[in-house]
């Protein structure tokens, strides 16, 4: 690889080519600490042309390339393997906003732009870019698109893939696919960009995108609602969607345990309700109308739901500060679970109508498997997506609990499979779920995935070993 590395070093310059152990170390691991690899070097190209040159060289020499943007992923998709022969390709320096077309409601951005910065640029133009997730201050859009990220507003605006009109992709051999069109109608055959969205860098490297913008909501109402059980929550969701005329933009469900962990471990948080309850929904409504109609609707909805026993208590945010405090409770849940010791996670989805049944069955099964296991179920119930995480029993060692991961995954995923759900609702496949895919995905789909991989990346240099079983 020496000759290739000499060429890459010369091409990219000192800012674009990292080789010392200290410089490379941050790129070799992910935040959960589950995966750690060894990279030969890190390439940090400055633009699309440099990405293309890097791929040309690596493709000719069969050097594996692991794309990485904000490195906030949860399935090991951005981590190199242990061979020390792959390079990490960081997209962080492709960080330009290429343009915002207000009349077309689009923004064109490069892969390395931080998600929160896109939201901000949209807001400055009086628009909304709705993709929103806990890591938005550090994750970068290239990774969001390559992993087809979800987050809290999927219910209303869809997943990352639904927000893309155009895409620029560098193929394995260095060719650049320029599909950077801001069109809502383009019916000219295969929708090629969709192949790369959610492919986690295994079919091409996303370098830029044209994204959809939406009208910024004028009124937002956010409430934390205590509900007797998940069944009541799902009934409330149906009423909320109908009575608001489709104005629900987030519907998050959580059991009490997560609130307890947040209150215990995250400074500056407090319980907005006077009493403890077993289950809560965090609901957010948004509307383009002014004049308080949304608030009246929400109050009436909650009042009636309370009369009918679907709601036990509720706190409606009366200021932006209170709204942020409610969201802080929700967004700190991953962080707050960490001090409680090892956890086994499941990012699953089932039809929304099956959420209560899934929760009941999976909870009973996990508690029977490991007595004392602390189920921490929360997530985007409005999309049927539950983060079914289990913290170890308080008196267990982390490693002993981790040793039960496979068995517990199989049990939970078995229920998901029976309900025709998905074993990765929004975090992707990466390395973590690759080998489980064939058990839960149609064999013809797996065959087609392999066919696509071979067609787009015949030398298997793009994120080798990820996604495709
Ligand atoms: C969230 O919804 C993230 O907060 C992380 O998807 C979920 O920690 C998790 O499992
Ligand atoms: Zn999530």
CSV table of C-alpha atoms and ligand atoms in Angstrom, one decimal:
chain,number,residue,atom,x,y,z
A,1,UNK,CA,0.0,0.0,0.0
A,2,UNK,CA,3.0,2.3,0.3
A,3,UNK,CA,2.9,3.6,-3.2
A,4,UNK,CA,-0.9,4.3,-2.9
A,5,UNK,CA,-0.4,6.0,0.4
A,6,UNK,CA,2.3,8.2,-1.1
A,7,UNK,CA,-0.1,9.3,-3.8
A,8,UNK,CA,-2.9,9.9,-1.3
A,9,UNK,CA,-0.6,11.9,1.0
A,10,UNK,CA,0.5,14.1,-1.9
A,11,UNK,CA,-3.1,14.5,-3.2
A,12,UNK,CA,-4.7,15.4,0.2
A,13,UNK,CA,-1.9,17.4,2.0
A,14,UNK,CA,-1.4,17.4,5.7
A,15,UNK,CA,-4.9,18.5,6.6
A,16,UNK,CA,-6.4,15.7,4.5
A,17,UNK,CA,-4.3,12.7,5.5
A,18,UNK,CA,-3.8,11.5,9.0
A,19,UNK,CA,-1.4,8.7,9.8
A,20,UNK,CA,-0.2,8.9,13.4
A,21,UNK,CA,-1.8,6.7,16.0
A,22,UNK,CA,-2.9,9.7,18.1
A,23,UNK,CA,-4.5,11.4,15.1
A,24,UNK,CA,-6.3,8.3,13.9
A,25,UNK,CA,-7.5,7.0,17.3
A,26,UNK,CA,-10.8,9.0,17.4
A,27,UNK,CA,-11.9,7.5,14.1
A,28,UNK,CA,-11.4,3.9,15.1
A,29,UNK,CA,-14.2,3.7,17.7
A,30,UNK,CA,-17.8,4.6,18.1
A,31,UNK,CA,-19.5,6.2,21.1
A,32,UNK,CA,-21.2,3.2,22.6
A,33,UNK,CA,-17.8,1.5,22.9
A,34,UNK,CA,-19.0,-1.7,21.4
A,35,UNK,CA,-16.8,-1.6,18.3
A,36,UNK,CA,-13.2,-0.6,17.9
A,37,UNK,CA,-11.0,-1.2,14.9
A,38,UNK,CA,-7.6,-0.4,13.5
A,39,UNK,CA,-7.3,2.0,10.5
A,40,UNK,CA,-4.3,2.3,8.2
A,41,UNK,CA,-4.9,6.0,7.8
A,42,UNK,CA,-7.6,8.6,7.7
A,43,UNK,CA,-8.4,10.5,4.5
A,44,UNK,CA,-10.1,13.9,5.0
A,45,UNK,CA,-10.8,15.1,1.5
A,46,UNK,CA,-11.8,18.8,1.0
A,47,UNK,CA,-14.3,18.3,-1.8
A,48,UNK,CA,-16.0,15.9,-4.1
A,49,UNK,CA,-13.1,15.7,-6.6
A,50,UNK,CA,-10.8,14.7,-3.9
A,51,UNK,CA,-13.2,12.0,-2.7
A,52,UNK,CA,-13.3,10.7,-6.3
A,53,UNK,CA,-9.5,10.6,-6.5
A,54,UNK,CA,-9.3,8.8,-3.2
A,55,UNK,CA,-11.7,6.1,-4.4
A,56,UNK,CA,-10.0,5.7,-7.8
A,57,UNK,CA,-6.7,5.0,-6.0
A,58,UNK,CA,-8.3,2.7,-3.4
A,59,UNK,CA,-10.4,0.8,-6.0
A,60,UNK,CA,-7.4,0.1,-8.2
A,61,UNK,CA,-5.4,-1.1,-5.2
A,62,UNK,CA,-8.3,-2.9,-3.5
A,63,UNK,CA,-8.0,-0.8,-0.3
A,64,UNK,CA,-11.2,-0.9,1.9
A,65,UNK,CA,-12.7,2.5,2.5
A,66,UNK,CA,-14.9,3.1,5.6
A,67,UNK,CA,-16.9,6.4,5.2
A,68,UNK,CA,-17.5,8.3,8.4
A,69,UNK,CA,-19.2,11.7,9.0
A,70,UNK,CA,-20.2,12.6,12.6
A,71,UNK,CA,-19.5,9.2,14.0
A,72,UNK,CA,-22.6,9.1,16.1
A,73,UNK,CA,-24.0,5.8,14.7
A,74,UNK,CA,-25.1,3.0,17.0
A,75,UNK,CA,-24.4,-0.1,14.9
A,76,UNK,CA,-20.7,0.1,14.2
A,77,UNK,CA,-21.2,1.1,10.5
A,78,UNK,CA,-18.5,3.8,10.6
A,79,UNK,CA,-15.8,1.8,12.4
A,80,UNK,CA,-13.0,0.1,10.4
A,81,UNK,CA,-12.3,-3.6,11.0
A,82,UNK,CA,-9.3,-4.9,13.0
A,83,UNK,CA,-7.1,-5.7,10.0
A,84,UNK,CA,-5.3,-2.3,10.0
A,85,UNK,CA,-5.6,-2.4,6.2
A,86,UNK,CA,-8.8,-0.2,5.7
A,87,UNK,CA,-8.8,3.6,5.6
A,88,UNK,CA,-11.4,5.8,7.2
A,89,UNK,CA,-12.8,8.4,4.8
A,90,UNK,CA,-14.0,11.3,6.8
A,91,UNK,CA,-16.5,13.6,5.1
A,92,UNK,CA,-16.2,16.3,7.8
A,93,UNK,CA,-14.4,18.8,5.6
A,94,UNK,CA,-17.1,18.8,2.9
A,95,UNK,CA,-19.0,21.3,5.0
A,96,UNK,CA,-20.4,23.9,2.6
A,97,UNK,CA,-24.0,24.9,2.2
A,98,UNK,CA,-24.1,25.2,-1.6
A,99,UNK,CA,-27.3,27.2,-1.7
A,100,UNK,CA,-30.8,27.7,-0.4
A,101,UNK,CA,-33.7,28.2,-2.9
A,102,UNK,CA,-36.5,29.6,-0.8
A,103,UNK,CA,-39.0,29.7,-3.7
A,104,UNK,CA,-38.2,26.0,-4.4
A,105,UNK,CA,-38.2,25.1,-0.7
A,106,UNK,CA,-34.8,23.4,-1.0
A,107,UNK,CA,-31.3,23.6,0.5
A,108,UNK,CA,-28.2,22.1,-1.1
A,109,UNK,CA,-25.6,20.9,1.3
A,110,UNK,CA,-22.4,18.9,1.4
A,111,UNK,CA,-22.1,15.7,3.4
A,112,UNK,CA,-20.1,17.1,6.2
A,113,UNK,CA,-22.6,19.9,7.2
A,114,UNK,CA,-23.8,19.4,10.8
A,115,UNK,CA,-27.5,18.6,11.0
A,116,UNK,CA,-28.2,21.5,13.5
A,117,UNK,CA,-26.6,23.9,11.1
A,118,UNK,CA,-29.0,22.9,8.3
A,119,UNK,CA,-31.9,23.4,10.7
A,120,UNK,CA,-30.6,26.8,11.5
A,121,UNK,CA,-30.0,27.9,7.9
A,122,UNK,CA,-33.6,26.8,7.1
A,123,UNK,CA,-35.0,28.7,10.1
A,124,UNK,CA,-33.2,31.9,9.1
A,125,UNK,CA,-35.0,31.6,5.7
A,126,UNK,CA,-38.3,31.1,7.5
A,127,UNK,CA,-38.4,27.4,6.7
A,128,UNK,CA,-38.2,24.1,8.5
A,129,UNK,CA,-35.8,21.3,7.9
A,130,UNK,CA,-37.6,18.6,10.0
A,131,UNK,CA,-35.0,15.9,10.5
A,132,UNK,CA,-34.3,16.1,14.3
A,133,UNK,CA,-32.6,13.7,16.6
A,134,UNK,CA,-30.6,13.7,19.9
A,135,UNK,CA,-27.2,13.8,18.1
A,136,UNK,CA,-28.1,16.8,15.8
A,137,UNK,CA,-25.4,19.0,17.3
A,138,UNK,CA,-22.7,16.7,16.1
A,139,UNK,CA,-24.0,14.3,13.5
A,140,UNK,CA,-23.4,15.3,9.9
A,141,UNK,CA,-26.0,15.1,7.1
A,142,UNK,CA,-24.0,12.6,4.9
A,143,UNK,CA,-24.2,10.1,7.7
A,144,UNK,CA,-27.9,10.9,8.3
A,145,UNK,CA,-28.7,10.2,4.7
A,146,UNK,CA,-26.4,7.2,4.3
A,147,UNK,CA,-28.0,5.6,7.3
A,148,UNK,CA,-31.5,6.9,6.5
A,149,UNK,CA,-31.8,8.4,10.0
A,150,UNK,CA,-35.1,8.7,11.8
A,151,UNK,CA,-35.6,10.8,14.9
A,152,UNK,CA,-38.5,12.5,16.5
A,153,UNK,CA,-40.4,14.0,13.5
A,154,UNK,CA,-40.7,11.0,11.3
A,155,UNK,CA,-44.4,10.7,12.2
A,156,UNK,CA,-45.1,13.9,10.2
A,157,UNK,CA,-42.2,14.3,7.7
A,158,UNK,CA,-40.9,10.8,7.1
A,159,UNK,CA,-37.4,9.4,7.4
A,160,UNK,CA,-34.2,11.0,6.1
A,161,UNK,CA,-34.8,9.3,2.7
A,162,UNK,CA,-38.1,11.1,2.4
A,163,UNK,CA,-36.5,14.5,2.7
A,164,UNK,CA,-34.1,14.1,-0.3
A,165,UNK,CA,-34.8,15.5,-3.8
A,166,UNK,CA,-31.3,15.2,-5.2
A,167,UNK,CA,-28.0,13.5,-4.5
A,168,UNK,CA,-24.3,13.6,-5.4
A,169,UNK,CA,-22.6,10.2,-5.0
A,170,UNK,CA,-19.0,9.1,-5.7
A,171,UNK,CA,-19.0,5.5,-6.9
A,172,UNK,CA,-16.5,2.9,-6.0
A,173,UNK,CA,-14.4,3.5,-9.2
A,174,UNK,CA,-14.4,7.3,-8.7
A,175,UNK,CA,-17.1,8.2,-11.1
A,176,UNK,CA,-19.4,11.0,-9.8
A,177,UNK,CA,-23.2,10.5,-10.0
A,178,UNK,CA,-24.6,14.0,-10.3
A,179,UNK,CA,-28.3,13.7,-9.4
A,180,UNK,CA,-28.3,17.1,-7.6
A,181,UNK,CA,-31.7,18.1,-8.9
A,182,UNK,CA,-34.3,20.0,-6.8
A,183,UNK,CA,-37.3,18.4,-8.5
A,184,UNK,CA,-40.4,17.1,-6.9
A,185,UNK,CA,-41.4,15.5,-10.1
A,186,UNK,CA,-38.9,13.6,-12.1
A,187,UNK,CA,-40.4,10.4,-13.5
A,188,UNK,CA,-37.5,9.2,-15.7
A,189,UNK,CA,-37.1,5.6,-14.6
A,190,UNK,CA,-35.3,4.2,-11.6
A,191,UNK,CA,-35.0,6.5,-8.6
A,192,UNK,CA,-31.2,5.9,-8.3
A,193,UNK,CA,-30.7,8.1,-5.3
A,194,UNK,CA,-32.8,5.9,-3.1
A,195,UNK,CA,-30.4,3.0,-3.6
A,196,UNK,CA,-27.7,5.0,-1.8
A,197,UNK,CA,-29.9,6.3,1.0
A,198,UNK,CA,-29.7,3.8,3.9
A,199,UNK,CA,-26.9,1.8,2.2
A,200,UNK,CA,-24.5,2.9,4.9
A,201,UNK,CA,-21.7,3.7,2.4
A,202,UNK,CA,-21.6,0.2,0.9
A,203,UNK,CA,-22.7,1.2,-2.6
A,204,UNK,CA,-21.3,4.7,-3.0
A,205,UNK,CA,-20.2,7.7,-0.9
A,206,UNK,CA,-22.8,10.5,-0.6
A,207,UNK,CA,-21.0,13.8,-1.0
A,208,UNK,CA,-23.9,16.3,-1.3
A,209,UNK,CA,-27.7,16.4,-1.4
A,210,UNK,CA,-30.6,18.7,-2.3
A,211,UNK,CA,-33.0,18.6,0.7
A,212,UNK,CA,-36.7,19.5,1.1
A,213,UNK,CA,-37.7,22.4,3.2
A,214,UNK,CA,-41.1,23.0,4.7
A,215,UNK,CA,-43.1,26.0,6.1
A,216,UNK,CA,-41.9,26.8,9.6
A,217,UNK,CA,-44.8,26.1,12.0
A,218,UNK,CA,-46.2,29.2,13.6
A,219,UNK,CA,-47.6,27.6,16.8
A,220,UNK,CA,-46.2,24.6,18.6
A,221,UNK,CA,-47.8,22.8,21.6
A,222,UNK,CA,-45.8,20.3,23.6
A,223,UNK,CA,-47.1,18.2,26.4
A,224,UNK,CA,-46.0,15.4,28.7
A,225,UNK,CA,-49.0,13.2,29.4
A,226,UNK,CA,-49.2,10.4,31.9
A,227,UNK,CA,-51.1,7.4,30.6
A,228,UNK,CA,-52.2,4.2,32.3
A,229,UNK,CA,-50.5,1.9,29.8
A,230,UNK,CA,-49.2,1.7,26.2
A,231,UNK,CA,-52.7,0.7,24.9
A,232,UNK,CA,-54.2,3.9,26.2
A,233,UNK,CA,-51.2,5.8,24.6
A,234,UNK,CA,-51.9,4.3,21.2
A,235,UNK,CA,-55.6,5.2,21.4
A,236,UNK,CA,-54.6,8.7,22.4
A,237,UNK,CA,-52.3,8.9,19.4
A,238,UNK,CA,-55.1,8.1,17.1
A,239,UNK,CA,-57.3,10.7,18.6
A,240,UNK,CA,-54.5,13.3,18.6
A,241,UNK,CA,-53.9,12.7,14.9
A,242,UNK,CA,-57.5,12.9,13.9
A,243,UNK,CA,-58.6,15.8,16.1
A,244,UNK,CA,-55.5,17.9,15.2
A,245,UNK,CA,-56.1,17.3,11.5
A,246,UNK,CA,-52.7,15.7,11.1
A,247,UNK,CA,-50.8,18.2,13.2
A,248,UNK,CA,-49.0,15.8,15.5
A,249,UNK,CA,-45.3,16.0,14.7
A,250,UNK,CA,-43.9,13.9,17.5
A,251,UNK,CA,-45.4,11.1,19.7
A,252,UNK,CA,-42.8,9.6,22.1
A,253,UNK,CA,-43.7,6.9,24.6
A,254,UNK,CA,-41.7,6.0,27.7
A,255,UNK,CA,-42.0,4.0,30.8
A,256,UNK,CA,-41.3,5.6,34.2
A,257,UNK,CA,-37.9,3.9,34.7
A,258,UNK,CA,-36.3,6.1,32.0
A,259,UNK,CA,-37.6,9.3,33.7
A,260,UNK,CA,-36.1,8.1,37.0
A,261,UNK,CA,-32.7,7.6,35.3
A,262,UNK,CA,-32.8,11.0,33.7
A,263,UNK,CA,-33.8,12.7,37.0
A,264,UNK,CA,-31.0,10.8,38.8
A,265,UNK,CA,-28.2,11.3,36.3
A,266,UNK,CA,-28.8,14.4,34.2
A,267,UNK,CA,-28.4,17.7,36.0
A,268,UNK,CA,-31.0,20.4,35.5
A,269,UNK,CA,-33.9,18.0,35.0
A,270,UNK,CA,-37.1,17.8,37.0
A,271,UNK,CA,-40.4,15.9,37.0
A,272,UNK,CA,-43.1,18.2,35.6
A,273,UNK,CA,-45.9,16.2,37.1
A,274,UNK,CA,-46.7,16.0,40.8
A,275,UNK,CA,-47.2,12.2,41.0
A,276,UNK,CA,-45.4,9.2,39.6
A,277,UNK,CA,-47.0,7.2,36.8
A,278,UNK,CA,-46.0,4.1,34.9
A,279,UNK,CA,-46.1,5.4,31.4
A,280,UNK,CA,-45.8,8.7,29.6
A,281,UNK,CA,-46.3,10.1,26.2
A,282,UNK,CA,-44.4,13.3,25.0
A,283,UNK,CA,-46.6,14.8,22.3
A,284,UNK,CA,-45.8,17.7,20.1
A,285,UNK,CA,-48.3,19.4,17.8
A,286,UNK,CA,-47.4,22.1,15.3
A,287,UNK,CA,-49.6,24.2,13.0
A,288,UNK,CA,-49.3,27.0,10.5
A,289,UNK,CA,-52.3,28.9,12.0
A,290,UNK,CA,-52.0,31.7,14.5
A,291,UNK,CA,-54.4,32.8,17.1
A,292,UNK,CA,-54.3,30.0,19.7
A,293,UNK,CA,-56.5,27.4,17.9
A,294,UNK,CA,-53.9,24.7,18.4
A,295,UNK,CA,-53.7,25.3,22.1
A,296,UNK,CA,-57.5,25.1,22.5
A,297,UNK,CA,-57.6,21.9,20.4
A,298,UNK,CA,-54.9,20.3,22.6
A,299,UNK,CA,-56.6,21.3,25.9
A,300,UNK,CA,-59.9,19.9,24.7
A,301,UNK,CA,-58.3,16.7,23.5
A,302,UNK,CA,-56.6,16.1,26.8
A,303,UNK,CA,-59.6,17.0,28.8
A,304,UNK,CA,-61.8,14.5,27.0
A,305,UNK,CA,-59.1,11.8,27.1
A,306,UNK,CA,-58.9,12.4,30.8
A,307,UNK,CA,-62.6,11.9,31.2
A,308,UNK,CA,-62.3,8.7,29.2
A,309,UNK,CA,-59.4,7.4,31.4
A,310,UNK,CA,-56.8,7.5,28.6
A,311,UNK,CA,-54.9,10.3,30.3
A,312,UNK,CA,-54.1,10.5,34.1
A,313,UNK,CA,-52.3,13.8,34.2
A,314,UNK,CA,-50.7,16.2,31.8
A,315,UNK,CA,-48.2,19.1,31.7
A,316,UNK,CA,-48.5,21.5,28.7
A,317,UNK,CA,-45.4,23.6,28.1
A,318,UNK,CA,-46.3,27.3,28.4
A,319,UNK,CA,-43.0,28.7,27.2
A,320,UNK,CA,-40.1,27.7,24.9
A,321,UNK,CA,-38.0,27.1,28.1
A,322,UNK,CA,-40.6,24.6,29.4
A,323,UNK,CA,-40.8,23.0,26.0
A,324,UNK,CA,-37.0,22.5,26.0
A,325,UNK,CA,-37.1,21.1,29.5
A,326,UNK,CA,-39.7,18.4,28.3
A,327,UNK,CA,-37.5,17.5,25.4
A,328,UNK,CA,-34.4,17.4,27.6
A,329,UNK,CA,-36.1,14.6,29.6
A,330,UNK,CA,-36.6,12.7,26.4
A,331,UNK,CA,-33.3,13.4,24.7
A,332,UNK,CA,-31.3,12.5,27.7
A,333,UNK,CA,-32.6,9.0,27.9
A,334,UNK,CA,-29.7,7.3,26.1
A,335,UNK,CA,-27.2,9.2,28.2
A,336,UNK,CA,-29.0,8.5,31.5
A,337,UNK,CA,-29.0,4.8,30.9
A,338,UNK,CA,-25.2,4.6,30.7
A,339,UNK,CA,-24.5,5.0,34.5
A,340,UNK,CA,-26.9,2.2,35.2
A,341,UNK,CA,-24.5,-0.3,33.6
A,342,UNK,CA,-24.4,-2.5,30.6
A,343,UNK,CA,-27.5,-2.5,28.4
A,344,UNK,CA,-28.8,-4.7,25.6
A,345,UNK,CA,-30.5,-2.6,23.0
A,346,UNK,CA,-33.2,-3.3,20.4
A,347,UNK,CA,-34.2,-0.7,17.9
A,348,UNK,CA,-37.3,-2.3,16.6
A,349,UNK,CA,-40.5,-1.4,14.8
A,350,UNK,CA,-43.9,-3.1,14.6
A,351,UNK,CA,-47.2,-1.8,13.2
A,352,UNK,CA,-48.3,1.0,15.5
A,353,UNK,CA,-51.4,-1.0,16.4
A,354,UNK,CA,-49.1,-3.8,17.7
A,355,UNK,CA,-46.9,-1.7,20.0
A,356,UNK,CA,-48.8,-2.5,23.2
A,357,UNK,CA,-48.8,-6.2,22.5
A,358,UNK,CA,-45.1,-6.1,21.6
A,359,UNK,CA,-44.2,-4.3,24.8
A,360,UNK,CA,-46.1,-6.7,27.0
A,361,UNK,CA,-44.7,-9.9,25.4
A,362,UNK,CA,-41.1,-8.7,25.1
A,363,UNK,CA,-41.1,-7.4,28.7
A,364,UNK,CA,-42.4,-10.7,30.1
A,365,UNK,CA,-39.9,-12.7,28.1
A,366,UNK,CA,-36.8,-10.7,29.0
A,367,UNK,CA,-37.8,-10.5,32.7
A,368,UNK,CA,-38.3,-14.3,32.7
A,369,UNK,CA,-34.9,-14.8,30.9
A,370,UNK,CA,-32.9,-12.7,33.3
A,371,UNK,CA,-34.7,-12.1,36.6
A,372,UNK,CA,-34.0,-8.6,37.8
A,373,UNK,CA,-33.4,-7.3,34.2
A,374,UNK,CA,-34.6,-3.7,34.0
A,375,UNK,CA,-36.6,-3.1,30.9
A,376,UNK,CA,-36.2,0.5,29.6
A,377,UNK,CA,-38.7,0.8,26.8
A,378,UNK,CA,-39.1,4.2,25.1
A,379,UNK,CA,-39.1,5.8,21.7
A,380,UNK,CA,-41.0,6.8,18.7
A,381,UNK,CA,-44.3,5.0,19.3
A,382,UNK,CA,-46.0,7.2,16.8
A,383,UNK,CA,-43.9,5.4,14.1
A,384,UNK,CA,-44.2,2.0,15.8
A,385,UNK,CA,-40.5,2.3,16.7
A,386,UNK,CA,-39.5,1.3,20.2
A,387,UNK,CA,-36.1,1.4,21.7
A,388,UNK,CA,-36.5,-1.7,23.7
A,389,UNK,CA,-33.3,-1.5,25.9
A,390,UNK,CA,-32.6,-3.6,28.9
A,391,UNK,CA,-30.3,-2.6,31.7
A,392,UNK,CA,-28.5,-5.3,33.6
A,393,UNK,CA,-29.9,-6.4,37.0
A,394,UNK,CA,-28.4,-4.0,39.6
A,395,UNK,CA,-26.3,-6.8,41.2
A,396,UNK,CA,-24.9,-8.3,38.0
A,397,UNK,CA,-21.5,-7.6,36.4
A,398,UNK,CA,-21.6,-5.9,33.0
A,399,UNK,CA,-19.8,-8.7,31.2
A,400,UNK,CA,-22.2,-11.4,32.6
A,401,UNK,CA,-25.1,-9.5,31.2
A,402,UNK,CA,-23.4,-8.7,27.9
A,403,UNK,CA,-22.9,-12.5,27.5
A,404,UNK,CA,-26.7,-12.9,27.3
A,405,UNK,CA,-27.0,-10.4,24.4
A,406,UNK,CA,-27.4,-12.9,21.5
A,407,UNK,CA,-30.0,-14.9,23.4
A,408,UNK,CA,-32.0,-11.9,24.4
A,409,UNK,CA,-31.7,-10.3,20.9
A,410,UNK,CA,-33.0,-13.5,19.4
A,411,UNK,CA,-36.0,-13.6,21.8
A,412,UNK,CA,-37.0,-10.0,21.2
A,413,UNK,CA,-36.4,-10.1,17.5
A,414,UNK,CA,-38.4,-13.3,17.3
A,415,UNK,CA,-41.4,-11.5,18.6
A,416,UNK,CA,-40.7,-8.6,16.2
A,417,UNK,CA,-40.5,-11.1,13.3
A,418,UNK,CA,-43.8,-12.7,14.2
A,419,UNK,CA,-45.4,-9.3,14.2
A,420,UNK,CA,-43.9,-8.6,10.8
A,421,UNK,CA,-41.8,-5.8,12.2
A,422,UNK,CA,-38.2,-4.8,11.6
A,423,UNK,CA,-35.1,-5.5,13.7
A,424,UNK,CA,-33.6,-2.2,12.8
A,425,UNK,CA,-36.2,0.6,12.7
A,426,UNK,CA,-33.9,3.6,12.4
A,427,UNK,CA,-30.3,2.9,13.5
A,428,UNK,CA,-29.4,0.8,10.5
A,429,UNK,CA,-27.5,-2.5,10.2
A,430,UNK,CA,-23.8,-1.7,10.2
A,431,UNK,CA,-21.9,-4.7,11.7
A,432,UNK,CA,-24.2,-5.1,14.7
A,433,UNK,CA,-27.2,-6.6,12.8
A,434,UNK,CA,-25.6,-7.8,9.6
A,435,UNK,CA,-25.7,-11.5,10.4
A,436,UNK,CA,-29.2,-11.4,11.8
A,437,UNK,CA,-30.7,-10.0,8.7
A,438,UNK,CA,-31.1,-13.3,6.8
A,439,UNK,CA,-33.2,-14.6,9.7
A,440,UNK,CA,-35.7,-11.7,9.5
A,441,UNK,CA,-35.6,-10.5,5.9
A,442,UNK,CA,-37.0,-12.1,2.8
A,443,UNK,CA,-34.4,-14.3,1.1
A,444,UNK,CA,-35.1,-12.7,-2.2
A,445,UNK,CA,-34.4,-9.3,-0.7
A,446,UNK,CA,-31.0,-10.5,0.6
A,447,UNK,CA,-30.2,-11.9,-2.9
A,448,UNK,CA,-31.0,-8.6,-4.4
A,449,UNK,CA,-28.9,-6.7,-1.9
A,450,UNK,CA,-25.9,-9.0,-2.8
A,451,UNK,CA,-26.6,-8.4,-6.5
A,452,UNK,CA,-26.6,-4.6,-6.0
A,453,UNK,CA,-23.4,-4.7,-3.9
A,454,UNK,CA,-21.6,-6.7,-6.6
A,455,UNK,CA,-22.8,-4.4,-9.3
A,456,UNK,CA,-21.9,-1.2,-7.6
A,457,UNK,CA,-18.8,-2.3,-5.8
A,458,UNK,CA,-17.3,-5.3,-7.6
A,459,UNK,CA,-14.0,-5.0,-5.7
A,460,UNK,CA,-15.7,-4.8,-2.4
A,461,UNK,CA,-13.9,-1.7,-1.2
A,462,UNK,CA,-16.9,0.3,0.1
A,463,UNK,CA,-17.4,-0.2,3.8
A,464,UNK,CA,-16.5,-3.9,3.4
A,465,UNK,CA,-18.3,-6.2,5.7
A,466,UNK,CA,-21.1,-3.9,6.6
A,467,UNK,CA,-24.8,-4.3,6.0
A,468,UNK,CA,-24.8,-7.1,3.4
A,469,UNK,CA,-24.8,-10.5,5.1
B,1,LIG,C1,-33.2,8.0,20.5
B,1,LIG,O1,-34.3,7.9,20.1
B,1,LIG,C2,-32.0,7.3,19.8
B,1,LIG,O2,-33.0,8.6,21.6
B,1,LIG,C3,-31.2,6.4,20.7
B,1,LIG,O3,-32.5,6.7,18.7
B,1,LIG,C4,-31.9,5.3,21.3
B,1,LIG,O4,-30.4,4.8,23.1
B,1,LIG,C5,-31.1,4.3,22.2
B,1,LIG,O5,-31.3,3.1,22.1
B,2,LIG,ZN1,-34.5,6.9,18.3
